Amino acid sequence: MAIWKLIKAQFKHKKAVYISLFLLTLLISFILTFAFSMSKNISEAAEEAYQAGKYGDVCFFYIMDTPSEEELEKLAEREEVRDLRKIPVVFPLATNAGIISDYKIATPWFQAYNPDIFNARLLRDDMKSYVPKEDASAPSDGEVYVANLFHFMTGAEIGDSFHITSTNFNKEYRISGFVEDLRQVNAVNMGGNSVFLSANDYEDLAMLAQEFPAEFCESFFLSVDKAPEFSDLSDDDFVNVISRGTDIKDMARIILTGEQVIYFSSIMSQIIAMIIIFVALLMFIANLLILNFNINSSLEAEYKNIGVLKACGLQKGHIQRVYLLSFLLTIGLGFGLGLLIASPVVVVSTPLLLGIFNLLVSGQTAWLLSSGAGLVILVIALLMMLVQLRKVTKIKPREALNEGQQSVYFSQGIDLQLKKPFLHARLSVKQFTASLHQYLSAVLLIAVLFFLVLYTYSLTNILESERMVQEFYGLDFDIAVRYEDTDSETKEKTEAVIEEYTPILSREYMEYADIEVNKNSLGLFIADNTKVLSSLLEGKKPEFDNEIILTKLFAQMHNIQIGDMVEVYSKGKTEDYLVSGFFQSLNRAGMMALMKDSAFRRLDVEDDQSNEILYKIEDPSYGEEIAEKLFQEVPELYVISSEGIQKSMTGVDAIFAGISWLMLGIALLFVIINGIMVSVKIFYREAADFGIFKAIGIRNSANRLIFSCRFLFVAFAGILIGYVLQLVLAPQLNNLLAPMVGVSTFVVKIEWFIIIIFALLFLIAFFLIAWAVSGRIKRLEIRNLVNAI
Amino acid sequence: MSKAILDCKDLSKSYAHEGIQNHVLKHIDLEIRQGEFTVIMGPSGSGKSTLLYCISGMESCSGGSVYLHGDDITKFNENRLSDIRLQNFGFVFQQIHLVSNLSLLENIVIPGLSRKSGSNKEVYAKADSLLQTFLLEEAKNRLPSQVSGGEQQRAAIARALINQPDIIFADEPTGALNQNNSTIVLDLFTRLNQEGQTIVMVTHDRRAALRGGRIIYLLDGRIHGELTLAPYDEDMLKSRETQVNAWLESLSW
Ligand SMILES: Nc1ncnc2c1ncn2[C@@H]1O[C@H](COP(=O)(O)OP(=O)(O)OP(=O)(O)O)[C@@H](O)[C@H]1O
Ligand SMILES: [Mg+2]
């Protein structure tokens, strides 16, 4: 068929265009498929692990304070409760109670391996699948199973020794297996590290806890399942209903519902997938621009050919079909191949995910989702091409044949006298301004690319651990110590330990309580001094006894504005408070409030909340060391350092940064491919002029300079627009991302010098690309250049 | 006899196309002397343009040498060739080839300004005097698309002249022009030659060929014949025409 001949000719003569278009689409398709598959697989793995793990609809974790047996019995009898499982754990109070080889686990908890009440799935030795539940027996006496994250954190292997050490107890165990435990997956992190023992060994430890209450404490997790009749009840409401009038909720150190566990265990992958999809989306927009640019310049370059074809009797439909088919074929093939290539990459990379997410993730490709996205892309590209190709209709054979080529320049450009010095730069400016509209799409493209790069870069530091603590944790402190009684000697002892390292700059008292605001449960920071709040987003900090601030996320969820009165409930008492502002905090997935100590007294006169002092120290880098020292010296204290939090997040933020840098790399690759495409196009469009310049004796280097300089201007204009895009669009995009981690805003932080470096990189890259492309001047004979049409 | 500016010896050129060698120029010896107006004629495809591009340093040769003032330009690198095109040669094309977004004046000054020597002022003064001689004063600030073909070609010739080249090469300079404009351009060439300008012109047109002082007939890549004529004289046109026609017929043109 004639059409296929023409399409073949298109492919043959414009190899570069089609190949780069193909590569770009492949890249986009690849990363999309990868992101979709990864995120789908991880959510499914989390969901499956949750189902298999008997986690329960809600799980309470108690330390020290535990609800009474009566309360539990009553709870079990409630009609809303289907099942209730108590999972005893021994929690060491002394530091370094668990040791694997040389690695000290700060907060291990020990529990008997019993799949009937808590099914931590046992991994096979190759860590690629699970031992079926029927075959998974508890470790023998003297052996332990540890959570799989140990393997990745410490390099511990099966057969390694594991010690439990305290003043009065020292025993060596052998690690005989790794298990999956959702309580310490990725962002869930309940703070402990699971170690599973045989029933006998566990009994010994429990006895020990009785004997030496200063060294070990026995406590429990409480898993509660909803009765089927109450499945409509949300997990949060369920918690509120079953705990009303009891200590069940108030005494719990941690409460996590099933929904939250699934959410947190896959949240990182969702965020990463979101980011990848954003980047792909931006690339797609750039790709559309490139396609647009290509069709435009193809039509220009083939103006005459189209005229000839029309004159020979081909209908415009034929011609349009040639373009449509050739571009669609290229995009379709690129997309298909990207999908196919992504598939094995997904398979290969899933075992790595176990180390990152602590979940066994299947290596399935999200075919349906990815090809759906591909279809959408194809349709959008098709629509855009149809709009572009309407131009074919307007080409009149006679004019096209007479004119030969549509005139490249429509104007003279700016009025700039040609003279020495900088003759060639001046010439370049003239050429550039004369065909400004031709460069418009190139400028737009560079703008999108620059935005893409800036935005991806800004993502690399958005989840930086330091920022997480400062901006997202919500409180400004270096060390937080939870005291039984802040007036005790322990406080003096503690502060003496701190001051051994570095002077204490300030101490702020802080309490923590569970409340309900307009009947929705929330965590509450109770501050003596609101100075500690480091993440106020809007409004003002609470000053008066009737003021409260809420996380913006919570406020948005429940449609609360600054200035609204809200009903705050705590322990049987309800009071009205005025919302004076919004802040953000990662605590409890962003569901937090904060008020002054005196304000809280209106609700609760008894002071039975746990007390915390937030310290600022002169040299914060001692934070972790101090926390460790305190653990040894004053073991009954609960100490966290922001250094420690940061360190605990470094795993996550390293993955995040890694992905973002990878995306940045891909974006830069994308920029280079696009840069080459654009400059090749423009070069051929202006080849005749270069021929003329060459013929009249302008040296190749000067000629190349005339060409390349223009790309400096194009890049410069693009960079400016791209920067504006970043200013305008990045916050919008981030506002979509932020609620996923439980905050309402990510502040885009790009240092000036980074922007300047990227801008320079762009300028240099585009100049060099143009310089390299214009190297063709050397190879081309003047006659070919001059006669090039 | 005046001295030779350009001397090409045993010049060959072949194109390789899909493995087949196409010998376009075969062992050509040709001397261009100071002040000569050389016309190259020959059937289509005989290699006229190729010869012109080869001896003017625009295209590389496959064999032989081209001496300019005694230096073999076929041995020159790209930059030296560019400098020669800039300073020693001027080139006029059939399709005119002015840069379309630059005014006639700007097109003319570019080669002048591209030289290291010479001030901006000198170049613009020279351009002004050329514009005056070529009757382009009024049109000088217009774009090529805004002037007639004849004016365009005159501007192109002015551009070729701005650096006072040793030789002007013209490949069918009247090919794209109508009768009237052709005559104007040819008159200009004649006048330039009378003032001492060396010219090498390729043409199909017998009337254009009459302007030459020497006609070279190229056939199948070889010089097939050469005719030397008396200096051009408007009044002697008739006899000149008969002489050239007879010569061309003897070559079965
Ligand atoms: N780039 C090229 N590649 C291959 N062959 C070429 C190339 N340029 C010219 N030729 C061939 O060289 C031969 C001479 O071409 P040239 O242009 O010199 O002819 P010409 O005498 O100027 O013809 P015309 O009078 O039609 O302009 C022709 O057969 C042509 O096909
Ligand atoms: Mg020719």
mmCIF file of C-alpha atoms in Angstrom, chain B residues 1-219:
data_model
loop_
_atom_site.group_PDB
_atom_site.id
_atom_site.type_symbol
_atom_site.label_atom_id
_atom_site.label_comp_id
_atom_site.label_asym_id
_atom_site.label_seq_id
_atom_site.Cartn_x
_atom_site.Cartn_y
_atom_site.Cartn_z
ATOM 1 C CA MET B 1 50.564 37.499 -20.531
ATOM 2 C CA SER B 2 49.427 38.368 -16.992
ATOM 3 C CA LYS B 3 50.380 36.030 -14.190
ATOM 4 C CA ALA B 4 48.236 33.047 -13.131
ATOM 5 C CA ILE B 5 46.324 33.494 -9.869
ATOM 6 C CA LEU B 6 44.865 30.026 -9.810
ATOM 7 C CA ASP B 7 46.390 26.990 -11.354
ATOM 8 C CA CYS B 8 44.812 23.604 -11.207
ATOM 9 C CA LYS B 9 46.744 20.551 -12.181
ATOM 10 C CA ASP B 10 45.384 17.083 -12.922
ATOM 11 C CA LEU B 11 42.208 17.805 -10.983
ATOM 12 C CA SER B 12 39.861 14.855 -10.449
ATOM 13 C CA LYS B 13 36.671 14.443 -8.550
ATOM 14 C CA SER B 14 34.511 11.425 -8.102
ATOM 15 C CA TYR B 15 31.474 10.683 -6.010
ATOM 16 C CA ALA B 16 30.894 7.312 -4.523
ATOM 17 C CA HIS B 17 27.260 6.448 -4.476
ATOM 18 C CA GLU B 18 26.135 3.112 -3.150
ATOM 19 C CA GLY B 19 29.483 1.618 -3.943
ATOM 20 C CA ILE B 20 29.657 2.892 -7.506
ATOM 21 C CA GLN B 21 32.322 5.495 -8.302
ATOM 22 C CA ASN B 22 31.068 8.301 -10.466
ATOM 23 C CA HIS B 23 33.993 10.164 -12.002
ATOM 24 C CA VAL B 24 32.726 13.685 -12.522
ATOM 25 C CA LEU B 25 35.991 15.520 -13.216
ATOM 26 C CA LYS B 26 38.811 13.752 -15.014
ATOM 27 C CA HIS B 27 42.358 15.105 -14.949
ATOM 28 C CA ILE B 28 41.602 18.750 -15.541
ATOM 29 C CA ASP B 29 44.390 21.299 -16.046
ATOM 30 C CA LEU B 30 43.256 24.896 -15.921
ATOM 31 C CA GLU B 31 44.909 28.245 -15.327
ATOM 32 C CA ILE B 32 43.059 31.370 -14.277
ATOM 33 C CA ARG B 33 45.024 34.559 -14.973
ATOM 34 C CA GLN B 34 44.792 37.976 -13.419
ATOM 35 C CA GLY B 35 42.050 40.053 -15.035
ATOM 36 C CA GLU B 36 40.599 37.204 -17.088
ATOM 37 C CA PHE B 37 36.867 36.619 -17.539
ATOM 38 C CA THR B 38 36.633 32.860 -17.934
ATOM 39 C CA VAL B 39 33.355 31.264 -18.933
ATOM 40 C CA ILE B 40 32.743 27.559 -18.441
ATOM 41 C CA MET B 41 30.139 25.951 -20.670
ATOM 42 C CA GLY B 42 29.019 22.429 -21.283
ATOM 43 C CA PRO B 43 26.001 20.188 -21.262
ATOM 44 C CA SER B 44 24.050 19.504 -18.111
ATOM 45 C CA GLY B 45 25.842 17.052 -15.870
ATOM 46 C CA SER B 46 29.215 17.621 -17.521
ATOM 47 C CA GLY B 47 30.697 18.753 -14.203
ATOM 48 C CA LYS B 48 30.734 22.555 -14.547
ATOM 49 C CA SER B 49 29.422 23.295 -11.086
ATOM 50 C CA THR B 50 31.610 20.633 -9.597
ATOM 51 C CA LEU B 51 34.667 22.168 -11.215
ATOM 52 C CA LEU B 52 33.736 25.602 -9.896
ATOM 53 C CA TYR B 53 33.168 24.328 -6.353
ATOM 54 C CA CYS B 54 36.420 22.394 -6.440
ATOM 55 C CA ILE B 55 38.658 25.195 -7.600
ATOM 56 C CA SER B 56 37.065 27.702 -5.243
ATOM 57 C CA GLY B 57 37.856 25.611 -2.189
ATOM 58 C CA MET B 58 34.245 24.875 -1.419
ATOM 59 C CA GLU B 59 34.444 21.200 -2.085
ATOM 60 C CA SER B 60 37.264 18.761 -1.654
ATOM 61 C CA CYS B 61 38.883 17.155 -4.673
ATOM 62 C CA SER B 62 39.643 13.474 -5.134
ATOM 63 C CA GLY B 63 42.961 14.077 -6.859
ATOM 64 C CA GLY B 64 45.272 16.747 -8.277
ATOM 65 C CA SER B 65 46.162 20.173 -6.957
ATOM 66 C CA VAL B 66 44.813 23.685 -7.019
ATOM 67 C CA TYR B 67 47.454 26.366 -6.568
ATOM 68 C CA LEU B 68 46.439 29.799 -5.377
ATOM 69 C CA HIS B 69 49.393 32.187 -5.622
ATOM 70 C CA GLY B 70 51.567 29.098 -5.570
ATOM 71 C CA ASP B 71 50.016 27.390 -2.512
ATOM 72 C CA ASP B 72 48.156 24.128 -2.997
ATOM 73 C CA ILE B 73 44.754 24.774 -1.452
ATOM 74 C CA THR B 74 43.732 21.133 -1.652
ATOM 75 C CA LYS B 75 46.184 20.597 1.194
ATOM 76 C CA PHE B 76 44.641 23.316 3.353
ATOM 77 C CA ASN B 77 42.617 22.589 6.432
ATOM 78 C CA GLU B 78 39.047 23.785 6.847
ATOM 79 C CA ASN B 79 39.929 27.034 8.577
ATOM 80 C CA ARG B 80 42.471 28.093 5.968
ATOM 81 C CA LEU B 81 39.971 27.259 3.252
ATOM 82 C CA SER B 82 37.396 29.404 5.040
ATOM 83 C CA ASP B 83 39.872 32.252 5.207
ATOM 84 C CA ILE B 84 40.560 31.909 1.493
ATOM 85 C CA ARG B 85 36.864 31.961 0.687
ATOM 86 C CA LEU B 86 36.576 35.014 2.866
ATOM 87 C CA GLN B 87 39.540 36.985 1.591
ATOM 88 C CA ASN B 88 40.557 35.688 -1.828
ATOM 89 C CA PHE B 89 37.345 34.487 -3.397
ATOM 90 C CA GLY B 90 33.815 35.701 -3.916
ATOM 91 C CA PHE B 91 30.996 33.411 -4.872
ATOM 92 C CA VAL B 92 27.707 34.074 -6.686
ATOM 93 C CA PHE B 93 25.009 31.398 -6.805
ATOM 94 C CA GLN B 94 22.219 30.718 -9.239
ATOM 95 C CA GLN B 95 19.706 30.588 -6.400
ATOM 96 C CA ILE B 96 21.219 33.779 -5.019
ATOM 97 C CA HIS B 97 21.275 32.534 -1.403
ATOM 98 C CA LEU B 98 21.018 35.631 0.663
ATOM 99 C CA VAL B 99 20.322 35.103 4.347
ATOM 100 C CA SER B 100 16.628 35.739 4.416
ATOM 101 C CA ASN B 101 16.245 37.531 7.731
ATOM 102 C CA LEU B 102 19.067 39.966 7.128
ATOM 103 C CA SER B 103 18.686 43.139 5.087
ATOM 104 C CA LEU B 104 20.614 43.498 1.840
ATOM 105 C CA LEU B 105 23.101 45.762 3.582
ATOM 106 C CA GLU B 106 23.597 43.301 6.409
ATOM 107 C CA ASN B 107 24.074 40.462 3.958
ATOM 108 C CA ILE B 108 26.759 42.488 2.224
ATOM 109 C CA VAL B 109 28.709 43.545 5.306
ATOM 110 C CA ILE B 110 28.927 40.141 6.956
ATOM 111 C CA PRO B 111 31.994 38.896 5.045
ATOM 112 C CA GLY B 112 33.613 42.312 5.487
ATOM 113 C CA LEU B 113 33.060 42.306 9.215
ATOM 114 C CA SER B 114 34.156 38.709 9.515
ATOM 115 C CA ARG B 115 37.707 39.662 8.591
ATOM 116 C CA LYS B 116 40.101 40.397 11.355
ATOM 117 C CA SER B 117 41.474 43.481 9.654
ATOM 118 C CA GLY B 118 39.457 46.519 8.701
ATOM 119 C CA SER B 119 37.276 48.625 10.963
ATOM 120 C CA ASN B 120 33.482 48.600 11.077
ATOM 121 C CA LYS B 121 33.542 52.014 9.482
ATOM 122 C CA GLU B 122 35.676 50.951 6.536
ATOM 123 C CA VAL B 123 33.440 47.965 5.873
ATOM 124 C CA TYR B 124 30.273 50.040 5.936
ATOM 125 C CA ALA B 125 31.877 52.683 3.707
ATOM 126 C CA LYS B 126 32.873 50.037 1.189
ATOM 127 C CA ALA B 127 29.387 48.533 1.318
ATOM 128 C CA ASP B 128 27.878 51.964 0.721
ATOM 129 C CA SER B 129 29.999 52.548 -2.327
ATOM 130 C CA LEU B 130 29.067 49.096 -3.690
ATOM 131 C CA LEU B 131 25.376 49.756 -3.048
ATOM 132 C CA GLN B 132 25.746 52.982 -4.940
ATOM 133 C CA THR B 133 27.417 51.378 -7.958
ATOM 134 C CA PHE B 134 24.846 48.576 -7.959
ATOM 135 C CA LEU B 135 21.926 51.002 -7.647
ATOM 136 C CA LEU B 136 20.774 49.386 -4.443
ATOM 137 C CA GLU B 137 20.801 52.482 -2.231
ATOM 138 C CA GLU B 138 17.063 52.558 -1.788
ATOM 139 C CA ALA B 139 16.600 48.876 -1.167
ATOM 140 C CA LYS B 140 19.501 48.371 1.177
ATOM 141 C CA ASN B 141 17.463 48.089 4.370
ATOM 142 C CA ARG B 142 14.906 45.719 2.945
ATOM 143 C CA LEU B 143 14.837 41.978 3.341
ATOM 144 C CA PRO B 144 15.690 39.821 0.311
ATOM 145 C CA SER B 145 12.046 38.791 0.044
ATOM 146 C CA GLN B 146 11.104 42.445 -0.299
ATOM 147 C CA VAL B 147 13.245 43.167 -3.402
ATOM 148 C CA SER B 148 13.291 41.858 -6.973
ATOM 149 C CA GLY B 149 15.353 38.896 -8.084
ATOM 150 C CA GLY B 150 17.735 41.194 -9.957
ATOM 151 C CA GLU B 151 18.268 43.345 -6.909
ATOM 152 C CA GLN B 152 18.860 40.236 -4.859
ATOM 153 C CA GLN B 153 21.483 38.989 -7.284
ATOM 154 C CA ARG B 154 23.191 42.383 -7.386
ATOM 155 C CA ALA B 155 23.306 42.356 -3.606
ATOM 156 C CA ALA B 156 24.801 38.882 -3.742
ATOM 157 C CA ILE B 157 27.470 40.136 -6.134
ATOM 158 C CA ALA B 158 28.160 43.073 -3.855
ATOM 159 C CA ARG B 159 28.556 40.624 -1.013
ATOM 160 C CA ALA B 160 31.057 38.677 -3.093
ATOM 161 C CA LEU B 161 32.989 41.879 -3.787
ATOM 162 C CA ILE B 162 33.123 43.405 -0.322
ATOM 163 C CA ASN B 163 36.513 41.907 0.498
ATOM 164 C CA GLN B 164 38.011 42.763 -2.913
ATOM 165 C CA PRO B 165 38.550 39.139 -3.841
ATOM 166 C CA ASP B 166 41.163 37.917 -6.281
ATOM 167 C CA ILE B 167 38.546 35.945 -8.152
ATOM 168 C CA ILE B 168 34.772 35.936 -8.345
ATOM 169 C CA PHE B 169 33.168 32.587 -9.050
ATOM 170 C CA ALA B 170 29.644 32.588 -10.412
ATOM 171 C CA ASP B 171 27.544 29.487 -11.000
ATOM 172 C CA GLU B 172 24.830 30.390 -13.482
ATOM 173 C CA PRO B 173 24.326 33.826 -11.912
ATOM 174 C CA THR B 174 21.589 34.672 -14.388
ATOM 175 C CA GLY B 175 19.874 31.305 -14.205
ATOM 176 C CA ALA B 176 17.108 32.503 -11.924
ATOM 177 C CA LEU B 177 16.695 35.918 -13.499
ATOM 178 C CA ASN B 178 14.560 37.282 -16.289
ATOM 179 C CA GLN B 179 16.026 38.736 -19.470
ATOM 180 C CA ASN B 180 16.122 42.288 -18.205
ATOM 181 C CA ASN B 181 17.721 41.509 -14.877
ATOM 182 C CA SER B 182 20.134 39.122 -16.572
ATOM 183 C CA THR B 183 21.439 41.912 -18.771
ATOM 184 C CA ILE B 184 21.911 44.211 -15.789
ATOM 185 C CA VAL B 185 23.888 41.565 -13.919
ATOM 186 C CA LEU B 186 25.976 40.667 -16.959
ATOM 187 C CA ASP B 187 26.724 44.337 -17.617
ATOM 188 C CA LEU B 188 27.900 44.562 -14.063
ATOM 189 C CA PHE B 189 30.240 41.609 -14.547
ATOM 190 C CA THR B 190 31.595 43.117 -17.738
ATOM 191 C CA ARG B 191 32.222 46.419 -16.012
ATOM 192 C CA LEU B 192 33.913 44.740 -13.074
ATOM 193 C CA ASN B 193 36.103 42.778 -15.448
ATOM 194 C CA GLN B 194 36.987 45.900 -17.351
ATOM 195 C CA GLU B 195 38.076 47.383 -14.052
ATOM 196 C CA GLY B 196 40.410 44.433 -13.623
ATOM 197 C CA GLN B 197 38.306 41.911 -11.674
ATOM 198 C CA THR B 198 39.064 38.265 -12.404
ATOM 199 C CA ILE B 199 35.860 36.293 -12.959
ATOM 200 C CA VAL B 200 35.062 32.633 -13.509
ATOM 201 C CA MET B 201 31.464 32.058 -14.566
ATOM 202 C CA VAL B 202 29.558 28.905 -15.354
ATOM 203 C CA THR B 203 26.677 29.363 -17.761
ATOM 204 C CA HIS B 204 24.326 27.655 -20.159
ATOM 205 C CA ASP B 205 23.390 30.866 -21.804
ATOM 206 C CA ARG B 206 25.223 31.757 -25.031
ATOM 207 C CA ARG B 207 24.504 35.441 -24.599
ATOM 208 C CA ALA B 208 26.040 35.325 -21.167
ATOM 209 C CA ALA B 209 29.008 33.433 -22.534
ATOM 210 C CA LEU B 210 29.722 36.240 -24.985
ATOM 211 C CA ARG B 211 30.855 38.376 -22.064
ATOM 212 C CA GLY B 212 33.832 36.154 -21.431
ATOM 213 C CA GLY B 213 37.304 36.653 -22.801
ATOM 214 C CA ARG B 214 37.840 32.929 -22.817
ATOM 215 C CA ILE B 215 35.354 30.105 -23.041
ATOM 216 C CA ILE B 216 36.088 26.632 -21.786
ATOM 217 C CA TYR B 217 33.912 23.792 -22.960
ATOM 218 C CA LEU B 218 33.503 20.932 -20.547
ATOM 219 C CA LEU B 219 32.252 17.562 -21.716
#
